[in-house]
Amino acid sequence: MRQHNILTAPQIRLARSQLIELGATSIDGLDVSVSRSWSRSLAAGLSPVGRISAIDNLSAIELQRMRSMHHDLINHSQPIMEYLLEQVSNTQSMVILSDHQGTLMHTMGDLDFLSKAERVALMCGASWNESQRGTNAIGTALAELNDVEIHGGEHFLERNGFLTCAAAPIMSASGSLMGILDISGDHRSRHPHTLGLVSTAARMIENSLVQATSRDNLLLMLHSRPEGIGSIAQGLLVFSHDGWLVGANRRGLELLHLSVSLIGSVTWDRLFQSDWSDILERESRPGERPFGVRTNDHQELYARVRGRPKTRIQISQPTTSLNPIRQLDTGDSKWRTAADKALKVCDKDIPILVMGESGVGKEVFAKAIHESSTRRDKPFVALNCAAIPEHLIESELFGYVPGAFTGASKSGSEGRFREVRGGTLFLDEIGDMPLSLQTRLLRVLQEKRVTPVGSGESHEVDFSLICATHHQLKQAVDHGKFRADLFYRINGLSLQLPALRDREDFKALTHRLLTEISGGEGIDIDPELFKAMATYQWPGNLRQFSHVLKTAVALLDPHQTRITWSHVPDDLVEELRDLALYQQDATQPPPQNLNDLSMQAIQHALENCRGNVSAAAKQLGISRQTLYRRLKTKLADSGTVTRVAHTRV
């Protein structure tokens, strides 16, 4: 964080004029970061005086999409921003959060000190990137990747000289830039501690984000003094359970003299002298006092481990690196085969086609492929071809120039292909793409260039392509509903994800989902209910199952740790109870008479229909009421205490 020098307004104007005219300034005291920023602003074609080119805010849809992409950052930032706003109350200031490109995502504070035009400039959706707004705290912190204060006339554009701004970058646990936290206000209300305040708040957000990423891993808290553990000044290191460093805050890297590039590529034994198995053992003892650790460069530090008890694999030497797609592997052989193939081709410029029923997790799988590739630090841009009106898909993908069509943004749009910027483009439900657009998509994939709607100029694009569909595209090609040349272009490697009912890892998968949903609270499921869930057909696959578990966890009373029938949504209870009743009766001896033979037929029909009573009744040629009555009578005759009275007929 730099020490800020305040020059007088005439000195600042003279310094800027000298820089523009001579390429250098003779004024002492001008901060070097401000000088560099002025040079960048000048190179971007900006002029300090006069009007700037019109810069439209993002549309409501574009802003919603951007906020959705950054929802984790916003959620972790909001409570700290509220606290920060309390500290600068009555100073005519705003607290602002931007994304990693300088676009405002979330603002708090009173806009009364701004004119109408200035309010628009500081509203969500506006860009404060240096290339558009010149020197300013958000844009310059973004360019410098450092805490920055820009006061009054230091803004390159004189129209922004009424502001005083302090901003600090927010880094992710993996060391990538996530956004910028900023305090902006009237230049007459500048306070010398504002930069320190916003810098501290940014570190608090970073720490919160790092601790969130440690939910499925081991968190090591470090400080040179035991009293520093738990404070904002502590270092945070996140290790996988096989000992690889997978995340850290900036203080943690500073304590160990590590660069960001080493995250994901070093193990515990490369950093510390103690045995990794000792750290795993300490994780199972929550609340333990800080203990001493010695680094390999002979530093003496204090540490505390935070994690959750789990079955340990005792190893002293880490052997494999953590891989995002491996974190999703809960033991199904078909899923694992697909993942193994994807890992082998994800960095070889081979398009991947992911197939499977709706809800099997195709987008989650695709994102894990991206995060496991060398493009992991670039954007992952997803577009659902079935969720966007046909007349908008073209502009969404290829972008458009200003005034290209009625309702178009005045500043145009670069489109999803250019948004990717070297990352991964995920086209979900590509089987629903209109034939007319399939031709344009094929051309882009062949030429790696895109032409926006309404423009004659093409732009080079670079991305890895993953497509997904629940359709049988080969059949669609045979029926003329999907272009054959496009099919073979996107089908570099086709992968089939199994439906939930066909997976071998239902128990392990359920445990992982419950752990993620409950935050490791140790929630389990009533055995009878779990047995019914394990044999249910789950037509909505993982999407349906995860929603059921989320609802069930939300319905638990305080201190409850077991999901029972009362926590299952009403529309599912009936089918699961029918399935449970069938399972209870399925262990009876072989049929000895016509009545038993009838019950056996009913059992076979229920088995074929995965416990769906309506479908089984239709298969048997009887009414649902008759089938349900036979089940009730059979259970009553056998002396079983039936619960059918609680189920709707």
PDB file of N, CA, C and O in Angstrom, residues 207-235:
ATOM      1  N   ASN A 207     -10.020 -13.421   3.114  1.00  0.00           N
ATOM      2  CA  ASN A 207      -9.973 -14.470   4.132  1.00  0.00           C
ATOM      3  C   ASN A 207     -11.265 -15.278   4.155  1.00  0.00           C
ATOM      4  O   ASN A 207     -11.261 -16.502   4.326  1.00  0.00           O
ATOM      5  N   SER A 208     -12.387 -14.581   3.996  1.00  0.00           N
ATOM      6  CA  SER A 208     -13.675 -15.273   3.964  1.00  0.00           C
ATOM      7  C   SER A 208     -13.760 -16.216   2.775  1.00  0.00           C
ATOM      8  O   SER A 208     -14.238 -17.354   2.888  1.00  0.00           O
ATOM      9  N   LEU A 209     -13.275 -15.761   1.621  1.00  0.00           N
ATOM     10  CA  LEU A 209     -13.292 -16.599   0.420  1.00  0.00           C
ATOM     11  C   LEU A 209     -12.367 -17.808   0.575  1.00  0.00           C
ATOM     12  O   LEU A 209     -12.721 -18.921   0.179  1.00  0.00           O
ATOM     13  N   VAL A 210     -11.194 -17.592   1.161  1.00  0.00           N
ATOM     14  CA  VAL A 210     -10.257 -18.703   1.359  1.00  0.00           C
ATOM     15  C   VAL A 210     -10.854 -19.742   2.293  1.00  0.00           C
ATOM     16  O   VAL A 210     -10.788 -20.948   2.039  1.00  0.00           O
ATOM     17  N   GLN A 211     -11.468 -19.283   3.385  1.00  0.00           N
ATOM     18  CA  GLN A 211     -12.057 -20.230   4.330  1.00  0.00           C
ATOM     19  C   GLN A 211     -13.221 -20.990   3.703  1.00  0.00           C
ATOM     20  O   GLN A 211     -13.457 -22.153   4.027  1.00  0.00           O
ATOM     21  N   ALA A 212     -13.945 -20.351   2.792  1.00  0.00           N
ATOM     22  CA  ALA A 212     -15.040 -21.040   2.110  1.00  0.00           C
ATOM     23  C   ALA A 212     -14.506 -22.150   1.213  1.00  0.00           C
ATOM     24  O   ALA A 212     -15.109 -23.220   1.110  1.00  0.00           O
ATOM     25  N   THR A 213     -13.361 -21.908   0.555  1.00  0.00           N
ATOM     26  CA  THR A 213     -12.801 -22.934  -0.329  1.00  0.00           C
ATOM     27  C   THR A 213     -12.226 -24.099   0.471  1.00  0.00           C
ATOM     28  O   THR A 213     -11.973 -25.162  -0.090  1.00  0.00           O
ATOM     29  N   SER A 214     -12.025 -23.898   1.770  1.00  0.00           N
ATOM     30  CA  SER A 214     -11.434 -24.963   2.586  1.00  0.00           C
ATOM     31  C   SER A 214     -12.473 -25.929   3.119  1.00  0.00           C
ATOM     32  O   SER A 214     -12.137 -26.852   3.859  1.00  0.00           O
ATOM     33  N   ARG A 215     -13.751 -25.746   2.732  1.00  0.00           N
ATOM     34  CA  ARG A 215     -14.818 -26.570   3.295  1.00  0.00           C
ATOM     35  C   ARG A 215     -14.561 -28.055   3.093  1.00  0.00           C
ATOM     36  O   ARG A 215     -14.837 -28.871   3.954  1.00  0.00           O
ATOM     37  N   ASP A 216     -14.044 -28.436   1.943  1.00  0.00           N
ATOM     38  CA  ASP A 216     -13.775 -29.845   1.655  1.00  0.00           C
ATOM     39  C   ASP A 216     -12.297 -30.192   1.813  1.00  0.00           C
ATOM     40  O   ASP A 216     -11.872 -31.259   1.395  1.00  0.00           O
ATOM     41  N   ASN A 217     -11.536 -29.268   2.401  1.00  0.00           N
ATOM     42  CA  ASN A 217     -10.104 -29.482   2.537  1.00  0.00           C
ATOM     43  C   ASN A 217      -9.677 -29.174   3.973  1.00  0.00           C
ATOM     44  O   ASN A 217     -10.500 -29.070   4.874  1.00  0.00           O
ATOM     45  N   LEU A 218      -8.394 -29.020   4.173  1.00  0.00           N
ATOM     46  CA  LEU A 218      -7.833 -28.727   5.488  1.00  0.00           C
ATOM     47  C   LEU A 218      -7.309 -27.291   5.493  1.00  0.00           C
ATOM     48  O   LEU A 218      -6.556 -26.909   4.590  1.00  0.00           O
ATOM     49  N   LEU A 219      -7.716 -26.519   6.475  1.00  0.00           N
ATOM     50  CA  LEU A 219      -7.298 -25.123   6.588  1.00  0.00           C
ATOM     51  C   LEU A 219      -6.251 -24.988   7.685  1.00  0.00           C
ATOM     52  O   LEU A 219      -6.487 -25.388   8.826  1.00  0.00           O
ATOM     53  N   LEU A 220      -5.096 -24.412   7.335  1.00  0.00           N
ATOM     54  CA  LEU A 220      -4.030 -24.166   8.296  1.00  0.00           C
ATOM     55  C   LEU A 220      -3.944 -22.665   8.529  1.00  0.00           C
ATOM     56  O   LEU A 220      -3.753 -21.890   7.593  1.00  0.00           O
ATOM     57  N   MET A 221      -4.118 -22.238   9.786  1.00  0.00           N
ATOM     58  CA  MET A 221      -4.012 -20.831  10.160  1.00  0.00           C
ATOM     59  C   MET A 221      -2.637 -20.591  10.762  1.00  0.00           C
ATOM     60  O   MET A 221      -2.217 -21.327  11.659  1.00  0.00           O
ATOM     61  N   LEU A 222      -1.931 -19.559  10.288  1.00  0.00           N
ATOM     62  CA  LEU A 222      -0.539 -19.323  10.670  1.00  0.00           C
ATOM     63  C   LEU A 222      -0.331 -17.899  11.171  1.00  0.00           C
ATOM     64  O   LEU A 222      -0.963 -16.956  10.682  1.00  0.00           O
ATOM     65  N   HIS A 223       0.576 -17.746  12.117  1.00  0.00           N
ATOM     66  CA  HIS A 223       1.006 -16.420  12.552  1.00  0.00           C
ATOM     67  C   HIS A 223       2.316 -16.576  13.312  1.00  0.00           C
ATOM     68  O   HIS A 223       2.645 -17.661  13.813  1.00  0.00           O
ATOM     69  N   SER A 224       3.060 -15.499  13.406  1.00  0.00           N
ATOM     70  CA  SER A 224       4.327 -15.556  14.129  1.00  0.00           C
ATOM     71  C   SER A 224       4.125 -15.569  15.635  1.00  0.00           C
ATOM     72  O   SER A 224       5.054 -15.882  16.391  1.00  0.00           O
ATOM     73  N   ARG A 225       2.913 -15.216  16.089  1.00  0.00           N
ATOM     74  CA  ARG A 225       2.583 -15.250  17.518  1.00  0.00           C
ATOM     75  C   ARG A 225       1.297 -16.039  17.701  1.00  0.00           C
ATOM     76  O   ARG A 225       0.371 -15.944  16.877  1.00  0.00           O
ATOM     77  N   PRO A 226       1.167 -16.782  18.786  1.00  0.00           N
ATOM     78  CA  PRO A 226      -0.061 -17.580  18.985  1.00  0.00           C
ATOM     79  C   PRO A 226      -1.307 -16.709  19.091  1.00  0.00           C
ATOM     80  O   PRO A 226      -2.392 -17.118  18.681  1.00  0.00           O
ATOM     81  N   GLU A 227      -1.155 -15.487  19.632  1.00  0.00           N
ATOM     82  CA  GLU A 227      -2.313 -14.606  19.770  1.00  0.00           C
ATOM     83  C   GLU A 227      -2.837 -14.106  18.419  1.00  0.00           C
ATOM     84  O   GLU A 227      -3.964 -13.613  18.322  1.00  0.00           O
ATOM     85  N   GLY A 228      -2.009 -14.218  17.380  1.00  0.00           N
ATOM     86  CA  GLY A 228      -2.420 -13.742  16.059  1.00  0.00           C
ATOM     87  C   GLY A 228      -3.316 -14.704  15.304  1.00  0.00           C
ATOM     88  O   GLY A 228      -3.939 -14.335  14.298  1.00  0.00           O
ATOM     89  N   ILE A 229      -3.391 -15.964  15.804  1.00  0.00           N
ATOM     90  CA  ILE A 229      -4.263 -16.941  15.157  1.00  0.00           C
ATOM     91  C   ILE A 229      -5.718 -16.509  15.343  1.00  0.00           C
ATOM     92  O   ILE A 229      -6.167 -16.223  16.446  1.00  0.00           O
ATOM     93  N   GLY A 230      -6.456 -16.454  14.250  1.00  0.00           N
ATOM     94  CA  GLY A 230      -7.853 -16.035  14.302  1.00  0.00           C
ATOM     95  C   GLY A 230      -8.057 -14.564  13.988  1.00  0.00           C
ATOM     96  O   GLY A 230      -9.194 -14.119  13.834  1.00  0.00           O
ATOM     97  N   SER A 231      -6.963 -13.806  13.893  1.00  0.00           N
ATOM     98  CA  SER A 231      -7.076 -12.383  13.580  1.00  0.00           C
ATOM     99  C   SER A 231      -7.020 -12.176  12.073  1.00  0.00           C
ATOM    100  O   SER A 231      -6.685 -13.084  11.305  1.00  0.00           O
ATOM    101  N   ILE A 232      -7.313 -10.955  11.634  1.00  0.00           N
ATOM    102  CA  ILE A 232      -7.261 -10.645  10.208  1.00  0.00           C
ATOM    103  C   ILE A 232      -5.835 -10.730   9.673  1.00  0.00           C
ATOM    104  O   ILE A 232      -5.615 -10.891   8.479  1.00  0.00           O
ATOM    105  N   ALA A 233      -4.840 -10.656  10.580  1.00  0.00           N
ATOM    106  CA  ALA A 233      -3.437 -10.678  10.152  1.00  0.00           C
ATOM    107  C   ALA A 233      -2.890 -12.093   9.994  1.00  0.00           C
ATOM    108  O   ALA A 233      -1.726 -12.262   9.632  1.00  0.00           O
ATOM    109  N   GLN A 234      -3.701 -13.119  10.225  1.00  0.00           N
ATOM    110  CA  GLN A 234      -3.198 -14.483  10.134  1.00  0.00           C
ATOM    111  C   GLN A 234      -3.016 -14.906   8.680  1.00  0.00           C
ATOM    112  O   GLN A 234      -3.701 -14.430   7.771  1.00  0.00           O
ATOM    113  N   GLY A 235      -2.069 -15.800   8.467  1.00  0.00           N
ATOM    114  CA  GLY A 235      -1.924 -16.423   7.163  1.00  0.00           C
ATOM    115  C   GLY A 235      -2.843 -17.621   7.070  1.00  0.00           C
ATOM    116  O   GLY A 235      -3.063 -18.324   8.060  1.00  0.00           O
TER     117      GLY A 235
END
